[in-house]
mmCIF file with all atom_site columns, C-alpha atoms in Angstrom:
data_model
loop_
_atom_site.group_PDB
_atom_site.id
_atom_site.type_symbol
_atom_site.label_atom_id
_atom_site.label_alt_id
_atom_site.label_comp_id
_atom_site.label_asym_id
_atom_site.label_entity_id
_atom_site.label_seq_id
_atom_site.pdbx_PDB_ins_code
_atom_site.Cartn_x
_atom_site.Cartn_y
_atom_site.Cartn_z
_atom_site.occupancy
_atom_site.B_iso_or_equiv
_atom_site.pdbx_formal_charge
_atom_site.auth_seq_id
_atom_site.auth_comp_id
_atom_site.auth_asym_id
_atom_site.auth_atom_id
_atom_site.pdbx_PDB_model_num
ATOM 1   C CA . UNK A 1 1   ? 207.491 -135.090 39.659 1.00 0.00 ? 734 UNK A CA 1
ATOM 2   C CA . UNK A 1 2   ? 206.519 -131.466 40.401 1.00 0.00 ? 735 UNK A CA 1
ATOM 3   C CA . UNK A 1 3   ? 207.297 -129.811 38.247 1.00 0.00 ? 736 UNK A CA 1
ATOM 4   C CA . UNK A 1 4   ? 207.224 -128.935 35.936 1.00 0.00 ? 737 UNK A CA 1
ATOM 5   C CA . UNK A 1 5   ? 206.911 -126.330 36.415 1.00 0.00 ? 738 UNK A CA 1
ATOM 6   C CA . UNK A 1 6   ? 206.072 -125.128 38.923 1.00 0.00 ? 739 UNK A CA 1
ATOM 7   C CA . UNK A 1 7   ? 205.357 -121.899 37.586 1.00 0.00 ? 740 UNK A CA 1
ATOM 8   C CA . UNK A 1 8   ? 204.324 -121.369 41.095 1.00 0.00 ? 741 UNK A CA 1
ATOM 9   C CA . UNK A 1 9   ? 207.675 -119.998 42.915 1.00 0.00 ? 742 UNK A CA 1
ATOM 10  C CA . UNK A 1 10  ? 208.119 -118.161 40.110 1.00 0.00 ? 743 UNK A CA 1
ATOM 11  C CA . UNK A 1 11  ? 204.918 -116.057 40.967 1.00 0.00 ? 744 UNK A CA 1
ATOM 12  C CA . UNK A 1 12  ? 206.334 -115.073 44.472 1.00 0.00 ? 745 UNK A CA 1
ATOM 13  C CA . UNK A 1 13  ? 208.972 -112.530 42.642 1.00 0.00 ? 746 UNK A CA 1
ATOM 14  C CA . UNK A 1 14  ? 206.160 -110.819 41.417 1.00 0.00 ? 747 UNK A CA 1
ATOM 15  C CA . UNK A 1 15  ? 203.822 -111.435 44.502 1.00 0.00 ? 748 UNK A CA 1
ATOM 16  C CA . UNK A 1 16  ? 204.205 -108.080 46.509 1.00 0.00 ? 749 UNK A CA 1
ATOM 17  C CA . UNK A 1 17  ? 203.766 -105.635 42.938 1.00 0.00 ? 750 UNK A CA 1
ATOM 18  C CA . UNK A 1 18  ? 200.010 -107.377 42.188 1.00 0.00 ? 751 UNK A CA 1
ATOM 19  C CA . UNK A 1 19  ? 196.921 -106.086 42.795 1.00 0.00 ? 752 UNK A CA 1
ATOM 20  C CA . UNK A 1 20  ? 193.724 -107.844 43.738 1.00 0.00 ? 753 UNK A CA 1
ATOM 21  C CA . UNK A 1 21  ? 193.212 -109.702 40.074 1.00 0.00 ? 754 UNK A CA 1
ATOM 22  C CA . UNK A 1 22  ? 196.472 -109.624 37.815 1.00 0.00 ? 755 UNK A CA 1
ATOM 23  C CA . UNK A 1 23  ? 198.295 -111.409 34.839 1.00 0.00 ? 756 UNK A CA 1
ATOM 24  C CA . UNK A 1 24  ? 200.989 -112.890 34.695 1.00 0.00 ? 757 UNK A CA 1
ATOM 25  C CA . UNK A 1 25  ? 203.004 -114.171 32.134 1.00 0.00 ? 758 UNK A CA 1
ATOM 26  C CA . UNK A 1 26  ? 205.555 -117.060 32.949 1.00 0.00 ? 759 UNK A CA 1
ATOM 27  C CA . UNK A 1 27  ? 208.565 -117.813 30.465 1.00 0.00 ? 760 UNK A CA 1
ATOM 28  C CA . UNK A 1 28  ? 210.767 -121.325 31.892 1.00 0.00 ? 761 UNK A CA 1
ATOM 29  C CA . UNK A 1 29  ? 213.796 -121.152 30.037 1.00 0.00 ? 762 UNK A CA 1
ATOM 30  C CA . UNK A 1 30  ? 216.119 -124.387 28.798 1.00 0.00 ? 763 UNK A CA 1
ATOM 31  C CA . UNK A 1 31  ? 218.187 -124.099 31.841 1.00 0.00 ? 764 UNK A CA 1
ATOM 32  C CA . UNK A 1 32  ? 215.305 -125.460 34.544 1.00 0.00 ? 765 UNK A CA 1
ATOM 33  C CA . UNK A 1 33  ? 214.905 -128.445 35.828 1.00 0.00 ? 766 UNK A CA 1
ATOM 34  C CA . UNK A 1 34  ? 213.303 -130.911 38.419 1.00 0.00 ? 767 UNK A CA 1
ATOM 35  C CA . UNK A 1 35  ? 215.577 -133.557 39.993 1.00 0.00 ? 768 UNK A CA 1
ATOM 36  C CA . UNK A 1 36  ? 213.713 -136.520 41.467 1.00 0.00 ? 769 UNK A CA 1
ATOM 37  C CA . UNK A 1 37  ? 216.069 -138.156 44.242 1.00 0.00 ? 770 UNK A CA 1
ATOM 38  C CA . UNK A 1 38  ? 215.706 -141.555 46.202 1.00 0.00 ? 771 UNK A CA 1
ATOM 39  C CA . UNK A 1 39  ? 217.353 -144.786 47.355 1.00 0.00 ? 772 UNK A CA 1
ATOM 40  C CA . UNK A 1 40  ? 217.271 -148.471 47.514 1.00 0.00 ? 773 UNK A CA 1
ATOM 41  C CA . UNK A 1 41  ? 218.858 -150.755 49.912 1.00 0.00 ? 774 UNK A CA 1
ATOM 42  C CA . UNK A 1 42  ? 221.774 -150.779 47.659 1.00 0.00 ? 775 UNK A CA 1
ATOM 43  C CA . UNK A 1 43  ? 222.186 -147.518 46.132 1.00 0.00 ? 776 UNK A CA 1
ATOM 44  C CA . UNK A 1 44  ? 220.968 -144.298 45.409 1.00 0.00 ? 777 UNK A CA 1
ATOM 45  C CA . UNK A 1 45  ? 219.394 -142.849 42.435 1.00 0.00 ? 778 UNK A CA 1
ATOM 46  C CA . UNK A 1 46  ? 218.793 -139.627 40.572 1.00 0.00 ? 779 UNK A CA 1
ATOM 47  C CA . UNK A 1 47  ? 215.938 -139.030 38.095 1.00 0.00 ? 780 UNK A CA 1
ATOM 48  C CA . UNK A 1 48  ? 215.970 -134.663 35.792 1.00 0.00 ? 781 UNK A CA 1
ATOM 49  C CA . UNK A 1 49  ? 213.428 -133.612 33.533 1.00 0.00 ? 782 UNK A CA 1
ATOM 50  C CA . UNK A 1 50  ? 215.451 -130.515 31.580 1.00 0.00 ? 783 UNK A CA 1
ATOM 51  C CA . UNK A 1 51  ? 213.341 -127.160 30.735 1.00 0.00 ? 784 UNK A CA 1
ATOM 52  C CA . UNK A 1 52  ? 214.354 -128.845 27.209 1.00 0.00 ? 785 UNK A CA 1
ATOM 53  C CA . UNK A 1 53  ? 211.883 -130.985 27.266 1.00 0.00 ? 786 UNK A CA 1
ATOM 54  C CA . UNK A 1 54  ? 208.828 -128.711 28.728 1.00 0.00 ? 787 UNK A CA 1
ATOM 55  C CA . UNK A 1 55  ? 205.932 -129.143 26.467 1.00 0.00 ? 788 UNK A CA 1
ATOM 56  C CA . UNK A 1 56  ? 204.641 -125.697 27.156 1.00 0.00 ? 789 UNK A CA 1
ATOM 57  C CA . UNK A 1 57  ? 206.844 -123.554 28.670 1.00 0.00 ? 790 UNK A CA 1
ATOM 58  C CA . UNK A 1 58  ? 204.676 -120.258 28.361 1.00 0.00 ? 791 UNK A CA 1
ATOM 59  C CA . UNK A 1 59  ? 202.207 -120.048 30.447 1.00 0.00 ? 792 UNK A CA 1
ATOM 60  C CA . UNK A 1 60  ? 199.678 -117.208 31.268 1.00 0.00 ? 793 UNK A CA 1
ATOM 61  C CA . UNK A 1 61  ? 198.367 -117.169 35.102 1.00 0.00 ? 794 UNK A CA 1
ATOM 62  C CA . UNK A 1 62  ? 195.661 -115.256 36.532 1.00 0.00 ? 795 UNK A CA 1
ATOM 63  C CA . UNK A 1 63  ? 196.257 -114.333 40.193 1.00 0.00 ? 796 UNK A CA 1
ATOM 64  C CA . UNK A 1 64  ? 193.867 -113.301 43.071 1.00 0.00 ? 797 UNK A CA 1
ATOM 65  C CA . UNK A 1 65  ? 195.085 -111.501 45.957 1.00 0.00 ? 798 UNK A CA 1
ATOM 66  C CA . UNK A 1 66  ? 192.907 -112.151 49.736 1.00 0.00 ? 799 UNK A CA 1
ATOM 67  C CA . UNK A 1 67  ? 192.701 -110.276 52.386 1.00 0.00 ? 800 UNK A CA 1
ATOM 68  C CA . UNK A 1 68  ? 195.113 -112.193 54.119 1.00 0.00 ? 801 UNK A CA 1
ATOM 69  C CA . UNK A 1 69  ? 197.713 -111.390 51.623 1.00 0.00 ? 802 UNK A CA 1
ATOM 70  C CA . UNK A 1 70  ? 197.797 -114.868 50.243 1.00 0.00 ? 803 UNK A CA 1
ATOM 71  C CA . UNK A 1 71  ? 197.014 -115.470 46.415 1.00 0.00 ? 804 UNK A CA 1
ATOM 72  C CA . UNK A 1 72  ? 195.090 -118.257 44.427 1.00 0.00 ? 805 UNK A CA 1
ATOM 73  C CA . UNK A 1 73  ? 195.054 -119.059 41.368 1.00 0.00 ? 806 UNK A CA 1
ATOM 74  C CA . UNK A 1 74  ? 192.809 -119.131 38.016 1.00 0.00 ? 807 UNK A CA 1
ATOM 75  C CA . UNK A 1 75  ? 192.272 -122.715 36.646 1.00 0.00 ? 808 UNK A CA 1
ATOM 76  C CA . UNK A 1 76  ? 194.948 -124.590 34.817 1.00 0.00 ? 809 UNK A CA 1
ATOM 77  C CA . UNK A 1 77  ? 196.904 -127.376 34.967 1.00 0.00 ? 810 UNK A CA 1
ATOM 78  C CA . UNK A 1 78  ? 200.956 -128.504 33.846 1.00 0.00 ? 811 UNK A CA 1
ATOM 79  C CA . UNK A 1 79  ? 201.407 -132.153 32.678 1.00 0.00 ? 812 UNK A CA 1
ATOM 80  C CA . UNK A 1 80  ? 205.359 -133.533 32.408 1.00 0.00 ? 813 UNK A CA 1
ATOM 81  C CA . UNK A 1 81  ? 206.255 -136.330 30.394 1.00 0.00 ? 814 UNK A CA 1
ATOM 82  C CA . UNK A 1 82  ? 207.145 -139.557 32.582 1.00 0.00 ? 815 UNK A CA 1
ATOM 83  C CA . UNK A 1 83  ? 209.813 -140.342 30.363 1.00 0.00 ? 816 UNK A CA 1
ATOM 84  C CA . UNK A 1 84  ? 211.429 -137.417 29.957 1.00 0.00 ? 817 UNK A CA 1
ATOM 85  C CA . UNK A 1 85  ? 212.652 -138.139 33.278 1.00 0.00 ? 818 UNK A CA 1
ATOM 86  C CA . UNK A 1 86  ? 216.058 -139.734 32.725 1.00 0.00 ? 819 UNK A CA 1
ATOM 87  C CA . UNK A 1 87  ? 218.785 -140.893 34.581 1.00 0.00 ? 820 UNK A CA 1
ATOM 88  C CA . UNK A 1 88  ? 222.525 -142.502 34.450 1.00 0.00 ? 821 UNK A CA 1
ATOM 89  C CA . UNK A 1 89  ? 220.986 -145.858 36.482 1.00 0.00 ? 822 UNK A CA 1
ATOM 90  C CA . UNK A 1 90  ? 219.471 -147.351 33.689 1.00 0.00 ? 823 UNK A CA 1
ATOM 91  C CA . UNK A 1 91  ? 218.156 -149.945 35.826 1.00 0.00 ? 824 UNK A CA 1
ATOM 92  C CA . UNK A 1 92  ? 216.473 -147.574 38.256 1.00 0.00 ? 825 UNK A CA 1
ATOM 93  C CA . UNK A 1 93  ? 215.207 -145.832 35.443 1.00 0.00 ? 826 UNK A CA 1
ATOM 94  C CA . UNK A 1 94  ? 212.947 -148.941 33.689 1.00 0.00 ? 827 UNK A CA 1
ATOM 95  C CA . UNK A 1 95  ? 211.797 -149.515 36.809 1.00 0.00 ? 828 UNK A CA 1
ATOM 96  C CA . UNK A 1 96  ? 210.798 -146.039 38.149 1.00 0.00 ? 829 UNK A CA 1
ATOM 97  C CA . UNK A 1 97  ? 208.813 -145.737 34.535 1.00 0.00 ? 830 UNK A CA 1
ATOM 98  C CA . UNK A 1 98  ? 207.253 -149.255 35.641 1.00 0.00 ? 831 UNK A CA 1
ATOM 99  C CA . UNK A 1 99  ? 206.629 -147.414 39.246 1.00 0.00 ? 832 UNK A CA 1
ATOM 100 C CA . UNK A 1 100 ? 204.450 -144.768 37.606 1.00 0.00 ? 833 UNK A CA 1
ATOM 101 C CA . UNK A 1 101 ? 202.611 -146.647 34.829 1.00 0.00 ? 834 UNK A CA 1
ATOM 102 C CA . UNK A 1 102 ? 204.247 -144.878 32.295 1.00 0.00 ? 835 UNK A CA 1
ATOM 103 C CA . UNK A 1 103 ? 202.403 -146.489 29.440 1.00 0.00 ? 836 UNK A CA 1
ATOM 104 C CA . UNK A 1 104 ? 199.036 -146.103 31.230 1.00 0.00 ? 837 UNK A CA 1
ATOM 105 C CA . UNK A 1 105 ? 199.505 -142.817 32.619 1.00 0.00 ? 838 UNK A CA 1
ATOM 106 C CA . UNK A 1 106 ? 202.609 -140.857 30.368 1.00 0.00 ? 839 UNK A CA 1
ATOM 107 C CA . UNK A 1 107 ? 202.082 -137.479 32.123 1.00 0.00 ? 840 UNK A CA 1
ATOM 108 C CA . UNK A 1 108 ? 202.274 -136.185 36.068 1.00 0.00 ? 841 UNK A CA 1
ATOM 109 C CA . UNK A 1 109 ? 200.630 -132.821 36.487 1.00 0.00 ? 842 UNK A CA 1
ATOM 110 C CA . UNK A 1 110 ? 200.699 -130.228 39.094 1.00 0.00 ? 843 UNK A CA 1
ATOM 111 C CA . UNK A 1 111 ? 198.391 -127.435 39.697 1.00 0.00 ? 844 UNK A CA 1
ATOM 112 C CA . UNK A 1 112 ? 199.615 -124.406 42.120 1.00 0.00 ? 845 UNK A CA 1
ATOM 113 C CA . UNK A 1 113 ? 196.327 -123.680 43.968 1.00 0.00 ? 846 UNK A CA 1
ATOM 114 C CA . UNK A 1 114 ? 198.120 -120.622 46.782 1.00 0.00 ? 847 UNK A CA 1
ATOM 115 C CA . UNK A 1 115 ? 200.877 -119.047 47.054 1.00 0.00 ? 848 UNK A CA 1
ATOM 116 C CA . UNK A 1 116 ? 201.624 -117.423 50.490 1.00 0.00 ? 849 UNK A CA 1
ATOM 117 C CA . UNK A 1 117 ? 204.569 -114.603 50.364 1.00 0.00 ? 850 UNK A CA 1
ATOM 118 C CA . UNK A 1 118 ? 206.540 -114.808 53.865 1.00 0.00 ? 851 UNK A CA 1
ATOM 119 C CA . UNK A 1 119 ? 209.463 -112.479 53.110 1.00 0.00 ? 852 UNK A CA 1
ATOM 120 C CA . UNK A 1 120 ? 209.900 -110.076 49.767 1.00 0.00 ? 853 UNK A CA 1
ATOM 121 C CA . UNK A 1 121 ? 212.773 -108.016 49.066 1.00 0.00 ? 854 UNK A CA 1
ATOM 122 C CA . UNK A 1 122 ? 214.149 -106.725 45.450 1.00 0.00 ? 855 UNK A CA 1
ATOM 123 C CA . UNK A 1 123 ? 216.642 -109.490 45.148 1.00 0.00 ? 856 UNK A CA 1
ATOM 124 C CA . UNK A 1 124 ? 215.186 -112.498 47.156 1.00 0.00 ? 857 UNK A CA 1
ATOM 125 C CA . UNK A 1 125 ? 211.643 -113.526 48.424 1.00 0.00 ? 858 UNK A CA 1
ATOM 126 C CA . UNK A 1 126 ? 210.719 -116.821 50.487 1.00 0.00 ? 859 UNK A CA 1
ATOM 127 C CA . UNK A 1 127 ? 206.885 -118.220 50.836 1.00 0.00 ? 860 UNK A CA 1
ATOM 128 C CA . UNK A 1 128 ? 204.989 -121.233 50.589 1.00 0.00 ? 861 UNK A CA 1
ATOM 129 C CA . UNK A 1 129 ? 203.482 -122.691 47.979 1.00 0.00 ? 862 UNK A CA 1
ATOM 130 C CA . UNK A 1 130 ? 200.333 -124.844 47.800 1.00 0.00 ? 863 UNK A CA 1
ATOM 131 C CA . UNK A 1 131 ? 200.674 -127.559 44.820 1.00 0.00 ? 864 UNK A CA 1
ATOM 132 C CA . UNK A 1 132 ? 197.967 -130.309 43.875 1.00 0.00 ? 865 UNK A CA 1
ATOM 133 C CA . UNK A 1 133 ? 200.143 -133.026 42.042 1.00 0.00 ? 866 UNK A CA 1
ATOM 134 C CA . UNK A 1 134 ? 198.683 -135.992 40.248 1.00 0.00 ? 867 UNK A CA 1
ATOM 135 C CA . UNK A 1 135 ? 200.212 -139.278 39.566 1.00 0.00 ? 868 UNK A CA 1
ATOM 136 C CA . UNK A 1 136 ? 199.187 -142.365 38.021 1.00 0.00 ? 869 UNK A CA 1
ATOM 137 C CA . UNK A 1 137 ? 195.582 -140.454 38.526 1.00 0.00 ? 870 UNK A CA 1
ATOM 138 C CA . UNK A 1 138 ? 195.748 -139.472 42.310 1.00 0.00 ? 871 UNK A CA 1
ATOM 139 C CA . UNK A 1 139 ? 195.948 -136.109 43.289 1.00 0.00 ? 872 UNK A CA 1
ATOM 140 C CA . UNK A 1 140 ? 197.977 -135.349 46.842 1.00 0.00 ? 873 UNK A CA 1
ATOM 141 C CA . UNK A 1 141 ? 197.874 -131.421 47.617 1.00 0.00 ? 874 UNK A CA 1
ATOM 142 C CA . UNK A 1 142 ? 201.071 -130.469 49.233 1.00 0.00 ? 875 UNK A CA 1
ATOM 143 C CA . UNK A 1 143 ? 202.431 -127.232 51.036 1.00 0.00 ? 876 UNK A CA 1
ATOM 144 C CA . UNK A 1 144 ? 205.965 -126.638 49.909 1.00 0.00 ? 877 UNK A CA 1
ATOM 145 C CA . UNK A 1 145 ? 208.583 -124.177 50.981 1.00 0.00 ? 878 UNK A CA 1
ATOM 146 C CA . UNK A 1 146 ? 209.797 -121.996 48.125 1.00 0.00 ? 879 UNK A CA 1
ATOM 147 C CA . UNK A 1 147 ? 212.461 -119.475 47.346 1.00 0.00 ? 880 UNK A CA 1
ATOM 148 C CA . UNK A 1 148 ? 213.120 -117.028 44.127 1.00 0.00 ? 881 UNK A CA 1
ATOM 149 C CA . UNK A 1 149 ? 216.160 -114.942 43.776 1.00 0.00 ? 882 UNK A CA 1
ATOM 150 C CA . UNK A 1 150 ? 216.583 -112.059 40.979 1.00 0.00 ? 883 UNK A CA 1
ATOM 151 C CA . UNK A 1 151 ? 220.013 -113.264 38.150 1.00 0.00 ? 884 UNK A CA 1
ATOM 152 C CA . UNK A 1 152 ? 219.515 -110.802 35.531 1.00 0.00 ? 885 UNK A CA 1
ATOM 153 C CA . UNK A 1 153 ? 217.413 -111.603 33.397 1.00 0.00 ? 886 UNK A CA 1
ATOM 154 C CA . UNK A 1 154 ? 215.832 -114.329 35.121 1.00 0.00 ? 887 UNK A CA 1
ATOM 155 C CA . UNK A 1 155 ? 214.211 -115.354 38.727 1.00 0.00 ? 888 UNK A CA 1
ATOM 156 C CA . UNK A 1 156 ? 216.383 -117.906 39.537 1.00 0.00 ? 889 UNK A CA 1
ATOM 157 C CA . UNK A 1 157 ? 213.318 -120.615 41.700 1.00 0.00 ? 890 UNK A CA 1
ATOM 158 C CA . UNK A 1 158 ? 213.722 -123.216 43.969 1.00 0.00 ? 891 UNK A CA 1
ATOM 159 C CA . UNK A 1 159 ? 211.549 -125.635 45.950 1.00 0.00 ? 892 UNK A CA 1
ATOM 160 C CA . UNK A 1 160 ? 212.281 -129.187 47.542 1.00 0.00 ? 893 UNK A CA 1
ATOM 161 C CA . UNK A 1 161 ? 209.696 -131.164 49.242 1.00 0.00 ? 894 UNK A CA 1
ATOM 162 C CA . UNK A 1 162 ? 210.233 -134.893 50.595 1.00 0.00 ? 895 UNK A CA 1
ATOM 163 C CA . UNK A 1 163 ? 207.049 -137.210 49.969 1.00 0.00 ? 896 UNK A CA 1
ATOM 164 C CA . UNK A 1 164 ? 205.777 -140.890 50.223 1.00 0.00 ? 897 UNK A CA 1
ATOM 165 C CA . UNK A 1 165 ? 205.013 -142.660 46.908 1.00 0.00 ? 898 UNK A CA 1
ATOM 166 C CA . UNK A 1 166 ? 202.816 -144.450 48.717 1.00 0.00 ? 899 UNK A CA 1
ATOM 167 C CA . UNK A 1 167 ? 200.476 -140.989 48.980 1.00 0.00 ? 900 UNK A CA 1
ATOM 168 C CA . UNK A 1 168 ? 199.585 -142.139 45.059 1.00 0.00 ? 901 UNK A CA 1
ATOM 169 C CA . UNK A 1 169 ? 198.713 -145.870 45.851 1.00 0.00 ? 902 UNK A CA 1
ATOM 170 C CA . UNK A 1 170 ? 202.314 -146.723 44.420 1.00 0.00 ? 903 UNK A CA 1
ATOM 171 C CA . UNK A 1 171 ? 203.966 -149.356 45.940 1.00 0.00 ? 904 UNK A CA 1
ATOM 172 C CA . UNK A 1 172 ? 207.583 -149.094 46.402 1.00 0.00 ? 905 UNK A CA 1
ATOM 173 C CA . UNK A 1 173 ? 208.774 -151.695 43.504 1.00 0.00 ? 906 UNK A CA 1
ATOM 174 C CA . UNK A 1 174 ? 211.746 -154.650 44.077 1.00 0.00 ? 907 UNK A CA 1
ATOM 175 C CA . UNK A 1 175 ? 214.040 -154.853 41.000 1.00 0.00 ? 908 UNK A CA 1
ATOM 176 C CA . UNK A 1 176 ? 216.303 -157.955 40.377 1.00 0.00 ? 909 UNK A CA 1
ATOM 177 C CA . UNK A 1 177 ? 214.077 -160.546 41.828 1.00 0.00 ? 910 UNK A CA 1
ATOM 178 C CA . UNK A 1 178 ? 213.763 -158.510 45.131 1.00 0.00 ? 911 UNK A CA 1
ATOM 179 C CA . UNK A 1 179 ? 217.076 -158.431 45.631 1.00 0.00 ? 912 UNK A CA 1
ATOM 180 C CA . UNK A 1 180 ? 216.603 -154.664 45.096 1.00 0.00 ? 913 UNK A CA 1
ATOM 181 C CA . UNK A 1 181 ? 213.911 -152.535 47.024 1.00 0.00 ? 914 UNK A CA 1
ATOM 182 C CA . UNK A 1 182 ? 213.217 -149.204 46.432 1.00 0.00 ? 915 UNK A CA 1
ATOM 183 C CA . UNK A 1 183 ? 212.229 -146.645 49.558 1.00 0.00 ? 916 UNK A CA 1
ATOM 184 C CA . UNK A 1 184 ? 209.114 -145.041 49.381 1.00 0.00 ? 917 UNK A CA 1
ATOM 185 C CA . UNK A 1 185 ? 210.425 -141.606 50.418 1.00 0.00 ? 918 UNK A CA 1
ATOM 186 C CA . UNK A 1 186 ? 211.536 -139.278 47.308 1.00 0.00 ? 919 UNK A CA 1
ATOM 187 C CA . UNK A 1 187 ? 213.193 -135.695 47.521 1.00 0.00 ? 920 UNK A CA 1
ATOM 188 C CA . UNK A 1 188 ? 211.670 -133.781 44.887 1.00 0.00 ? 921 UNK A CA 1
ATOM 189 C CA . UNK A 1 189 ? 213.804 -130.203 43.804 1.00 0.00 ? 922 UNK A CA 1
ATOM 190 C CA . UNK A 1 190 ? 213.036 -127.534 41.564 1.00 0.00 ? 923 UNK A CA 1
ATOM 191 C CA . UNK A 1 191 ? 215.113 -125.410 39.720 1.00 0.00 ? 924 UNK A CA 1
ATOM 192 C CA . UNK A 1 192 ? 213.988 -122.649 37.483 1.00 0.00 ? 925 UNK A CA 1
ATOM 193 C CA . UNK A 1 193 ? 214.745 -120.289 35.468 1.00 0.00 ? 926 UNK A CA 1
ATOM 194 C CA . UNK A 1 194 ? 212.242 -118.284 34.549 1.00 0.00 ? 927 UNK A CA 1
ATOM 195 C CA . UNK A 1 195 ? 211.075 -114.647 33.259 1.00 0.00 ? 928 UNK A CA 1
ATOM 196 C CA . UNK A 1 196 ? 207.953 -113.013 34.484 1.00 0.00 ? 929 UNK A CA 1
ATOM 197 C CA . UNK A 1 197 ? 206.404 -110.266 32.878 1.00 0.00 ? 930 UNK A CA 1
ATOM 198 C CA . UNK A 1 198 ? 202.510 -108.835 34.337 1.00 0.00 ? 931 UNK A CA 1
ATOM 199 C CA . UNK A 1 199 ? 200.200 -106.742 32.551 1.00 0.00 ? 932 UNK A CA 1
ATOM 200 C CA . UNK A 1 200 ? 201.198 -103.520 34.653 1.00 0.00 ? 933 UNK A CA 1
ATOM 201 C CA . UNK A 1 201 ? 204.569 -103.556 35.969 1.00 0.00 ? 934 UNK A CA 1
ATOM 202 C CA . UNK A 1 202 ? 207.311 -105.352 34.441 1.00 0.00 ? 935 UNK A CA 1
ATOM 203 C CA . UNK A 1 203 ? 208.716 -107.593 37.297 1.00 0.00 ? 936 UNK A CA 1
ATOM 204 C CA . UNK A 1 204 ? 211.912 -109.337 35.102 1.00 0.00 ? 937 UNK A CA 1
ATOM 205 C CA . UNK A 1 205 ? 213.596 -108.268 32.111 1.00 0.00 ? 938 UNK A CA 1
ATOM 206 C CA . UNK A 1 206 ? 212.607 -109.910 28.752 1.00 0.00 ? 939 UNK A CA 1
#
C-alpha cells in the first residue's frame, strides 16, 4: 500500500546534513519495491508493486527542520496504481483488487508528514517516520519504523509496518463462497532504492 514511495526513509540519509528549510531531490530507481503480505484461513498471500511501475519516480521535497530535531514536510502527495500490485495467487489477487475498489478508487496515496532521525551514521541511520495513507478515500496516519543504509550509489530504504484493513472501512472479503476468509491484518514492507541529491551538499552519488 505505502508506498510508493515512500520517499520518506529515503530523507533520513540526508536528515542530519539539512538545515532549517532544504531541498531535496528523490530519484526511486527500477529495483524498489513494496510487498503487501497477508493470510487467509487457508493460505498465505503476497501482493509487489516494482519501482517499474512508479508513475513518478522523481520527486522534489521541501524539508523543515524543528527545534526538536524532527522534520516536516512541504505539501505533496504519491498515488500507486491498485493494479500494479500483482501477485502469483491469482485468486487472491481479483479479490484483493475487489477489497480496495479498484475500479472506484485505482490509486492509494501516502503523504510523509515527519520524519524523526533516532540514530545517523555515514553508512546507516534508523528513525521514524510519520505517513498519512489513503485508501478507498480514508486517510489513517501511521508512525512507522524506518531504516536507510548507504550501497554505492544508492540508499538502500526499508520500512515494515503491520495494519488493520479495517482502519479504511474495508471489510476483510470471503472468496469461494466463504469458504475462504481473508485476515484483516496486512504486513506492509518497503524496499528502496533510491538516490538523493539536496541543493547544498550532495548526500548520494548520481
Amino acid at each position: 500500500m505505502i508506498t510508493a514511495r515512500l520517499l520518506f526513509v529515503a530523507l533520513l540519509a540526508a536528515s542530519s546534513l539539512l538545515n532549517a528549510q532544504q531541498t531535496v531531490n528523490v530519484h526511486l530507481n527500477e529495483k524498489s519495491k513494496i510487498t503487501i503480505k497477508g493470510t487467509t484461513n487457508l493460505n498465505k498471500f503476497e501482493f509487489i508493486h516494482t519501482g517499474k511501475h512508479i508513475e513518478h519516480p522523481e520527486l522534489k521535497l521541501t524539508l523543515f527542520k524543528s527545534d526538536d530535531k524532527r522534520y516536516t514536510l512541504g505539501d505533496h502527495k504519491v498515488g500507486l496504481l491498485i493494479k500494479k500490485f500483482t501477485s502469483d495467487d491469482r485468486l487472491a489477487q481479483q479479490a484483493f483488487y475487489a477489497m480496495m475498489d479498484a475500479r472506484r478508487y485505482p490509486r492509494l496515496y501516502v503523504k510523509l508528514k515527519q520524519i524523526e532521525p533516532l540514530t545517523v551514521s555515514p553508512a546507516m541511520s534508523s528513525g521514524k517516520a510519520q505517513l498519512e495513507i489513503t485508501i478507498t478515500g480514508k486517510s489513517v496516519v501511521y508512525d512507522i519504523p524506518v531504516t536507510s543504509e548507504k550501497k554505492h550509489p544508492y540508499w538502500v530504504l526499508r520500512g515494515t509496518k503491520k495494519l488493520s484493513i479495517r482502519d479504511f472501512g474495508i471489510t476483510p472479503p470471503s472468496v469461494l463462497g466463504g469458504l475462504m476468509q481473508v485476515n484483516e491484518w496486512i504486513d506492509v514492507s518497503l524496499d528502496f532504492y533510491c538516490r538523493i541529491d539536496s541543493n547544498e551538499t550532495e548526500l548520494a552519488a548520481k
